[in-house]
PDB file of C-alpha atoms in Angstrom:
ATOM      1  CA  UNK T  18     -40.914 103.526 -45.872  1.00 50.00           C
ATOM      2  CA  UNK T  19     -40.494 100.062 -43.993  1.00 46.00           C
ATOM      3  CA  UNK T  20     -43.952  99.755 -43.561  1.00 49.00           C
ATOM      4  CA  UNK T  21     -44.499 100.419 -47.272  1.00 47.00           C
ATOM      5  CA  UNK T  22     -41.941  97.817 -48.701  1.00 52.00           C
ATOM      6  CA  UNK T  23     -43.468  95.104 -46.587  1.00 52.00           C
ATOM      7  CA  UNK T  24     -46.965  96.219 -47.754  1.00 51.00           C
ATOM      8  CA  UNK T  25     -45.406  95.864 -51.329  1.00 46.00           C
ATOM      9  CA  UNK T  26     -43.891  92.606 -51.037  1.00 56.00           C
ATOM     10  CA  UNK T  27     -46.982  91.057 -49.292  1.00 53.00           C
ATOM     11  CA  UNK T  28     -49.392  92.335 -52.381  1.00 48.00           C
ATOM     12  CA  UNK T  29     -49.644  90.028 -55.365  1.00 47.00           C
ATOM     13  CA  UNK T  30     -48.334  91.126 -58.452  1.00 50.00           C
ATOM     14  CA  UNK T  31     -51.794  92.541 -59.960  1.00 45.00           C
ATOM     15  CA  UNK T  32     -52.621  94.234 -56.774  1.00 51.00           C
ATOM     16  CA  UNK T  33     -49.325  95.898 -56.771  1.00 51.00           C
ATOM     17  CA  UNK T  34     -50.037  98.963 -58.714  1.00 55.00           C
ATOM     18  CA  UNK T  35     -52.855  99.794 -56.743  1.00 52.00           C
ATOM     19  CA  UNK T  36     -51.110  99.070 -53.597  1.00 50.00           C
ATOM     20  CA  UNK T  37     -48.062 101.402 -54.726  1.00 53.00           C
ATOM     21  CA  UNK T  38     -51.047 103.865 -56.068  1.00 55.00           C
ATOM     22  CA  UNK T  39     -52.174 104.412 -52.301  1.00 56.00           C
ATOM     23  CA  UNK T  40     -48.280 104.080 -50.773  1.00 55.00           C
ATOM     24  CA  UNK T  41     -47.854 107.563 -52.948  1.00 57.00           C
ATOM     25  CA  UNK T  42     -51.360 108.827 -51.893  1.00 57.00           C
ATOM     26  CA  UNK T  43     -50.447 108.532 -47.963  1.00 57.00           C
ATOM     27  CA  UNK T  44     -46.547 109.862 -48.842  1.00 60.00           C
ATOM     28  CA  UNK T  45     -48.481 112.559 -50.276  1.00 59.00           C
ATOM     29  CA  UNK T  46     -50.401 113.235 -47.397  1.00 55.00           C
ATOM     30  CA  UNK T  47     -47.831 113.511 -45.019  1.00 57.00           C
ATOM     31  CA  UNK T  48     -45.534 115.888 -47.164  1.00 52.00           C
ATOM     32  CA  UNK T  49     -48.698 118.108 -46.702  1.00 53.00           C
ATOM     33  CA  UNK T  50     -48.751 118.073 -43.381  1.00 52.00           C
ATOM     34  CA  UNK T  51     -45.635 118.730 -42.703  1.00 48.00           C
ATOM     35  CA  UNK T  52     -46.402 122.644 -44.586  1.00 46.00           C
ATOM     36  CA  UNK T  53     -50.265 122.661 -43.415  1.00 46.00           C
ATOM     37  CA  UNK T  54     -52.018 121.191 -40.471  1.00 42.00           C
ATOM     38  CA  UNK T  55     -55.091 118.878 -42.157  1.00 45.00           C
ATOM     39  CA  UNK T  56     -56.091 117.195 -39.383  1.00 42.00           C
ATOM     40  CA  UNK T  57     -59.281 119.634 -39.021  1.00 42.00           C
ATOM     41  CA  UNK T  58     -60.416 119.421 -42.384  1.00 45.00           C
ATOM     42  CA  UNK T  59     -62.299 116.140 -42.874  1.00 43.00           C
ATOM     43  CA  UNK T  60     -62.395 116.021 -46.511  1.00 49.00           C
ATOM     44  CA  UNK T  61     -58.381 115.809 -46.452  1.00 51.00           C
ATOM     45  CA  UNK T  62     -57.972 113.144 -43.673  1.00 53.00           C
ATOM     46  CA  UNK T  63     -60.885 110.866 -44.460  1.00 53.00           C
ATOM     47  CA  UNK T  64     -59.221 109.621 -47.262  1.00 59.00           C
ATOM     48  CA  UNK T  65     -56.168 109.885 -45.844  1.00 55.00           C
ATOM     49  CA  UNK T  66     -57.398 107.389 -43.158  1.00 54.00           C
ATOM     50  CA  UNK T  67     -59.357 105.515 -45.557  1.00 55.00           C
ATOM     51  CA  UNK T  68     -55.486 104.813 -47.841  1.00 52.00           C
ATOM     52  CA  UNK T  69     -53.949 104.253 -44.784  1.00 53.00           C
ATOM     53  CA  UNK T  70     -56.136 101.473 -44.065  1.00 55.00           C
ATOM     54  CA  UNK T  71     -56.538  99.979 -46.862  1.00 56.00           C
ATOM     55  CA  UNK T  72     -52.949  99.771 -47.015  1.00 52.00           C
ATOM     56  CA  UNK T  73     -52.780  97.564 -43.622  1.00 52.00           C
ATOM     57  CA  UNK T  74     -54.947  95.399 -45.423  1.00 53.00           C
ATOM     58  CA  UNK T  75     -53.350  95.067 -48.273  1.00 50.00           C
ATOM     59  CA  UNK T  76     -51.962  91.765 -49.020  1.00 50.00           C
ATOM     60  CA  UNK T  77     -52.940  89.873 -45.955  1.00 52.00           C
ATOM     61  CA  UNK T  78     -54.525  87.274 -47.883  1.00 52.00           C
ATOM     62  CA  UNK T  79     -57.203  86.208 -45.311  1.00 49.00           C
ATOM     63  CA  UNK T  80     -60.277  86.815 -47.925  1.00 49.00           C
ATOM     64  CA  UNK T  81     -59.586  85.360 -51.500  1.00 51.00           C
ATOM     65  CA  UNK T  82     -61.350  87.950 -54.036  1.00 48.00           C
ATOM     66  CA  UNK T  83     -62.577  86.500 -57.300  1.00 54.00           C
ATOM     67  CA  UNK T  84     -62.337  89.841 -59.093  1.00 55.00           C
ATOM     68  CA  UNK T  85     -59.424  91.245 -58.305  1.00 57.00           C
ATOM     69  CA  UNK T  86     -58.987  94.073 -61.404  1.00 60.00           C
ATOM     70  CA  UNK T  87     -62.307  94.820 -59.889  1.00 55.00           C
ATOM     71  CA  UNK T  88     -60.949  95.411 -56.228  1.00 50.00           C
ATOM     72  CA  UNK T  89     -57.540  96.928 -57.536  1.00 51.00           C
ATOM     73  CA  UNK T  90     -59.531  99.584 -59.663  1.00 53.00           C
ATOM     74  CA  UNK T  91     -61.331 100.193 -56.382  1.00 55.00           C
ATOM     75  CA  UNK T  92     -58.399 101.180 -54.657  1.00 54.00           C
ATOM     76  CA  UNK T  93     -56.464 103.010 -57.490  1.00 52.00           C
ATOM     77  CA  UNK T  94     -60.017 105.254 -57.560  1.00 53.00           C
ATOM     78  CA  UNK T  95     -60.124 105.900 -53.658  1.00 52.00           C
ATOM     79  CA  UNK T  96     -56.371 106.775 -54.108  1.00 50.00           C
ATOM     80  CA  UNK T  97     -56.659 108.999 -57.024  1.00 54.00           C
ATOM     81  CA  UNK T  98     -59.468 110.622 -54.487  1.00 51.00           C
ATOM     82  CA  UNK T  99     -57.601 110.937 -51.563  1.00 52.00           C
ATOM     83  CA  UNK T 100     -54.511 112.359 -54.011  1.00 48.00           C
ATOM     84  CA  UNK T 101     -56.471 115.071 -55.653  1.00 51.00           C
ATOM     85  CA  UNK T 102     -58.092 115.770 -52.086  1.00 56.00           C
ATOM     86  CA  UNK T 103     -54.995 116.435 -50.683  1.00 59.00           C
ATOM     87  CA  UNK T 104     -53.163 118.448 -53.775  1.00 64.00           C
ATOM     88  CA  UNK T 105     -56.331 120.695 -55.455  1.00 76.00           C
ATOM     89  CA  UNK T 106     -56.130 122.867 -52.475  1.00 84.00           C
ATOM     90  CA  UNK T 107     -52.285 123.432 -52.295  1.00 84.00           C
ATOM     91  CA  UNK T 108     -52.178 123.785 -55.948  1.00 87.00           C
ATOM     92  CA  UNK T 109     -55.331 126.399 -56.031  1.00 89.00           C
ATOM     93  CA  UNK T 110     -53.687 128.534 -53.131  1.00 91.00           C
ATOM     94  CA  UNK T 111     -50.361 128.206 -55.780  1.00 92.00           C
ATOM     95  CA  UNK T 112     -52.776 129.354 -58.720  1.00 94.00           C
ATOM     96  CA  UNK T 113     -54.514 131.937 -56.095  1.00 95.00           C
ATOM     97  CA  UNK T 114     -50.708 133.373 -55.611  1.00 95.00           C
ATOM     98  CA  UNK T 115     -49.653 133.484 -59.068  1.00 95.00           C
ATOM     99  CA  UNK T 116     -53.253 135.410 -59.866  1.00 96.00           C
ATOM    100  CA  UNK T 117     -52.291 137.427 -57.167  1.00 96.00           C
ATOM    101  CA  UNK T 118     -48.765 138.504 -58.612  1.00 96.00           C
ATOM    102  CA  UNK T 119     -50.379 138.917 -62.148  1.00 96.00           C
ATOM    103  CA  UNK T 120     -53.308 141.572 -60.742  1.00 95.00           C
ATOM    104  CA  UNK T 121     -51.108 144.597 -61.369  1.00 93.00           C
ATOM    105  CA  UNK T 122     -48.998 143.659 -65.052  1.00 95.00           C
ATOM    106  CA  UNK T 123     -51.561 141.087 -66.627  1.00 97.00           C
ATOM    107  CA  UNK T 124     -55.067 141.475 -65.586  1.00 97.00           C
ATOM    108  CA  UNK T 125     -56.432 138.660 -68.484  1.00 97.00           C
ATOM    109  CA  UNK T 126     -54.176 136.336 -66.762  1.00 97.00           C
ATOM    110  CA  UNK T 127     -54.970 137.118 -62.985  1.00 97.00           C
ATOM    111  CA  UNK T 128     -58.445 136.216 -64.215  1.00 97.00           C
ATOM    112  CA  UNK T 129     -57.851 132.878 -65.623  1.00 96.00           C
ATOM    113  CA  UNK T 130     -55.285 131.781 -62.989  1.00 96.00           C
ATOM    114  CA  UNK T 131     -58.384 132.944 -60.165  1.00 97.00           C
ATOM    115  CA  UNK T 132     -60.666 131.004 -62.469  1.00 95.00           C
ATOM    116  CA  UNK T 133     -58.304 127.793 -62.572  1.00 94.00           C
ATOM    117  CA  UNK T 134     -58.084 127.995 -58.531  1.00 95.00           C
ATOM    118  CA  UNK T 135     -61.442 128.070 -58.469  1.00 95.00           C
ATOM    119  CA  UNK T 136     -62.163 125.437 -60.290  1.00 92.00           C
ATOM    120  CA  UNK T 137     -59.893 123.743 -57.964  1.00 90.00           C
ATOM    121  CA  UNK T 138     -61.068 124.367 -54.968  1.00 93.00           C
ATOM    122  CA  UNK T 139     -64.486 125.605 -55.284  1.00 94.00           C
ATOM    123  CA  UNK T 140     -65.200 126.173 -51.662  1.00 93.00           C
ATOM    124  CA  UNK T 141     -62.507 128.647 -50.918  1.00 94.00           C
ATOM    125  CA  UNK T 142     -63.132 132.494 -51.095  1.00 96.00           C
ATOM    126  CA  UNK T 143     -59.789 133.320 -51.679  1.00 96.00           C
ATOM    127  CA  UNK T 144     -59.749 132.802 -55.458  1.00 97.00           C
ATOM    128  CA  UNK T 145     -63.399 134.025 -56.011  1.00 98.00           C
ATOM    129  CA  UNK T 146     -61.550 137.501 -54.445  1.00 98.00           C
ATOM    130  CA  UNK T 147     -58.658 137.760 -56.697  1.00 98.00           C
ATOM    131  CA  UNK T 148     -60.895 136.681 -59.380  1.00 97.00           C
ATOM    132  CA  UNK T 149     -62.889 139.596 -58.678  1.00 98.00           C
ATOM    133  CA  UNK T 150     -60.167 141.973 -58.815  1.00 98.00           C
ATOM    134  CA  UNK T 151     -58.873 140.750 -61.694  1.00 98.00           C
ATOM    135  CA  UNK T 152     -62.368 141.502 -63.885  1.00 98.00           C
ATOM    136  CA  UNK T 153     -62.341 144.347 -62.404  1.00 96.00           C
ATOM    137  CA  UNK T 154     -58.659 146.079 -63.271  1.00 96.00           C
ATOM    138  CA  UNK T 155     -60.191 144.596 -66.734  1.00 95.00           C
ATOM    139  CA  UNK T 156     -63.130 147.086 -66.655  1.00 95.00           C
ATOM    140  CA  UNK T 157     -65.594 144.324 -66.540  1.00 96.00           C
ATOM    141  CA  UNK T 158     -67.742 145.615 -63.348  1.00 96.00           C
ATOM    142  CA  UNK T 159     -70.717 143.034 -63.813  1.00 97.00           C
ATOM    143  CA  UNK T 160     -67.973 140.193 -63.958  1.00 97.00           C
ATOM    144  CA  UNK T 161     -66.405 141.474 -60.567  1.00 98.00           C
ATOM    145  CA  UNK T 162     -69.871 141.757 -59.073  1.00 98.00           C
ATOM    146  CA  UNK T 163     -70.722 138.634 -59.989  1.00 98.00           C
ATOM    147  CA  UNK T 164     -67.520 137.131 -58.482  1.00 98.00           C
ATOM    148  CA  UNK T 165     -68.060 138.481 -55.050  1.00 98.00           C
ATOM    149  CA  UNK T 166     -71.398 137.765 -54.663  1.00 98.00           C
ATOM    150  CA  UNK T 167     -70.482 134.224 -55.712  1.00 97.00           C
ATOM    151  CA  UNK T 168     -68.479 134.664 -52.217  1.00 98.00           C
ATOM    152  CA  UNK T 169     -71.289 135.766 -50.073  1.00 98.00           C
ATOM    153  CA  UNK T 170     -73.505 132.776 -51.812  1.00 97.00           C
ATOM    154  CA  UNK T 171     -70.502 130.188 -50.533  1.00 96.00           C
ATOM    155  CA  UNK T 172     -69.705 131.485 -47.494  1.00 96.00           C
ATOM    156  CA  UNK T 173     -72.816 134.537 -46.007  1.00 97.00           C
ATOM    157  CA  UNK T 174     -71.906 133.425 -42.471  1.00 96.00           C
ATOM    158  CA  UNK T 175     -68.279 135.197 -43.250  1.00 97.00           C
ATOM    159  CA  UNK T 176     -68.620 138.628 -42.604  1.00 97.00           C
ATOM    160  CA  UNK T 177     -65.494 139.193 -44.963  1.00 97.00           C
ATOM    161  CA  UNK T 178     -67.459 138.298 -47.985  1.00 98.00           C
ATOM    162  CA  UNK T 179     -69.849 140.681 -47.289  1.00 98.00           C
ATOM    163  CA  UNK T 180     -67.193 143.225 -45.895  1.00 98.00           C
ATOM    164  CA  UNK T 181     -65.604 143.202 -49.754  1.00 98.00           C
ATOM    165  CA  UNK T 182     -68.624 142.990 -51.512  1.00 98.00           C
ATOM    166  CA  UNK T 183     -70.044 146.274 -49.785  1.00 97.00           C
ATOM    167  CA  UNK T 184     -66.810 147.611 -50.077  1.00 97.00           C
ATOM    168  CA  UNK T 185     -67.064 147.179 -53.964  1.00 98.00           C
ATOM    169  CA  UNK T 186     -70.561 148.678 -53.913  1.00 98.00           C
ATOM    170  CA  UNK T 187     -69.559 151.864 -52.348  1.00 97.00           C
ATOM    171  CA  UNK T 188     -66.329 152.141 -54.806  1.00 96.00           C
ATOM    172  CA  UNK T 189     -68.780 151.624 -57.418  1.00 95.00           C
ATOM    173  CA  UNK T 190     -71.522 154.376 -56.492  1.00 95.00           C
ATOM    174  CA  UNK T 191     -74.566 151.933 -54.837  1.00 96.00           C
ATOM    175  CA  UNK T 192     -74.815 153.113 -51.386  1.00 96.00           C
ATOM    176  CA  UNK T 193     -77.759 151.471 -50.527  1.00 96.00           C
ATOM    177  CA  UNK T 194     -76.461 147.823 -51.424  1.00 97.00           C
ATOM    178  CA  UNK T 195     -73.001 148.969 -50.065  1.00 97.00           C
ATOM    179  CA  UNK T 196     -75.148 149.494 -46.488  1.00 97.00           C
ATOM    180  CA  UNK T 197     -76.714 146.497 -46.978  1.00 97.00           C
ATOM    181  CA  UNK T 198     -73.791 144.554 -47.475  1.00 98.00           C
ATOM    182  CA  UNK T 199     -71.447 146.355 -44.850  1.00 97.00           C
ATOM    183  CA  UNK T 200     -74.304 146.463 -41.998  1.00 96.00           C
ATOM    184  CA  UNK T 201     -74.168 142.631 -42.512  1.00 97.00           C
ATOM    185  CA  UNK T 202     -70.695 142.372 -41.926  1.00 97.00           C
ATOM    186  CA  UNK T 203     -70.683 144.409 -39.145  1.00 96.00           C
ATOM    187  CA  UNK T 204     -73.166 142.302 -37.405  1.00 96.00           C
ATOM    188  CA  UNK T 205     -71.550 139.551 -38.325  1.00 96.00           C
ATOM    189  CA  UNK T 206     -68.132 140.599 -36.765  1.00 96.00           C
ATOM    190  CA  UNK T 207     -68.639 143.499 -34.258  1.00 94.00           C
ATOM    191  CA  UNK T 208     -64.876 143.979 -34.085  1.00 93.00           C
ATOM    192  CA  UNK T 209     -64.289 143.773 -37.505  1.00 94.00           C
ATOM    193  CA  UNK T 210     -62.993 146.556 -39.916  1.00 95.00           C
ATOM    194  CA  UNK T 211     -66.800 147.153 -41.058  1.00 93.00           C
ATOM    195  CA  UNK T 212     -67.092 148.741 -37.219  1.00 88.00           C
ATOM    196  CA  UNK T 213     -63.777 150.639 -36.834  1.00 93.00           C
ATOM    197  CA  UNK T 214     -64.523 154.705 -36.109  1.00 93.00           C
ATOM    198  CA  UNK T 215     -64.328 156.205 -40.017  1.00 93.00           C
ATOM    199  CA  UNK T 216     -64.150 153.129 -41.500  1.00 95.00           C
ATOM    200  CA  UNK T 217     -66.622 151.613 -44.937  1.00 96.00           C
ATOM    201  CA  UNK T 218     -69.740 151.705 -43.217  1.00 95.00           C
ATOM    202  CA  UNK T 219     -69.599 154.995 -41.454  1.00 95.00           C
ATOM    203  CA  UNK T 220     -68.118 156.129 -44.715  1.00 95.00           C
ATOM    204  CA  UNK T 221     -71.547 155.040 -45.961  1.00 96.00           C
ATOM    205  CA  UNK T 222     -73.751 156.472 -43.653  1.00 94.00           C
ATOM    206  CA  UNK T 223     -72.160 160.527 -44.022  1.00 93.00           C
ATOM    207  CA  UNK T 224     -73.661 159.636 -47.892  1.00 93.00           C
ATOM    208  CA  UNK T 225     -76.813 157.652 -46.844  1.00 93.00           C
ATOM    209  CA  UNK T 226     -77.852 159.215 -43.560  1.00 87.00           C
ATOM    210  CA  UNK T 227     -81.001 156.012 -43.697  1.00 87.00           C
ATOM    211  CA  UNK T 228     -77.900 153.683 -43.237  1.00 91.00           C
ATOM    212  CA  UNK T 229     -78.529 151.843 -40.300  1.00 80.00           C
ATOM    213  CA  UNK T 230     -76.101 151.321 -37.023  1.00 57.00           C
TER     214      UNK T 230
END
């Protein structure tokens, strides 16, 4: 906070938005991390870094810029960035929860709170899963299908997006796409619960003896 009030008192009065713009983005950041450990995830700390620095520089005064609204918008948009970097996923794993909670009572509104942490965070699985379920307690099959194979096409090195769409496709009757899917898990995790004695994919084979091992 020290740090931050000097960084404010050194920045001129137009940069001084901007500057308090990316003082919020790094408080942000570390609030964050305090409940989740980002330092793995690039797309979170990049920016991070990137507001942190910019904040060091800010008000040092050893380059004169003509255009400064031009430079201040620049750093107001790479702290809006590394803001909605850091709070889309937290606030899609909220939305994933609340989707969650709804599945049983409110099926129409699981679906649109999966859809709204998807939209969120587009590269996580989780929501596209709840999503699923959610079309599905709704009796709309093709719309569940649709939202697990939207898993497999993000992640197909995860063996649990293949696990849950093959375990859809045997609830559902298609043995031969539930081997399919389930064979691929298993390969893909040989320890995983598409292997276990009794478990999806032997369930499978007992209906489709052509299943493979």
């Amino acid at each position: 906070t020290l740090a931050a009030r000097r960084t404010l008192r050194r920045a001129a009065a137009a940069e001084r938005p901007a500057v308090l713009a990316l003082v919020l983005a790094a408080a942000a950041y570390g609030l964050h991390a305090l409940v989740d450990y980002d330092w793995d995830f690039l797309a979170v700390t990049g920016p991070a870094l990137l507001v942190l620095g910019c904040l060091v520089a800010a008000g040092r005064g050893t380059v004169t810029l003509r255009r400064r609204p031009i430079a201040a918008a620049g750093i107001a948009v790479v702290a809006i960035a590394g803001l909605y970097s850091i709070g889309a996923p937290w606030l899609s794993e909220r939305r994933a929860a609340q989707s969650a909670a709804a599945l049983g009572t409110d099926p129409a509104a699981a679906a649109r709170r999966a859809e709204s942490a998807h939209r969120l965070n587009p590269l996580a699985t989780t929501p596209l899963y709840y999503w699923a379920l959610a079309e599905g307690a709704r009796g709309d099959d093709r719309a569940a299908l649709r939202r697990y194979e939207q898993a497999v096409e993000l992640q197909p090195e995860n063996w649990e997006t293949w696990y849950l769409l093959g375990a859809f496709e045997l609830d559902s009757g298609r043995f031969e796409r539930a081997c399919y899917a389930l064979d691929l898990a298993y390969r893909l995790d040989p320890r995983g619960p598409a292997g276990r004695p009794g478990g999806l994919l032997d369930q499978v084979k007992r209906r489709l003896p052509g299943c493979p091992a």
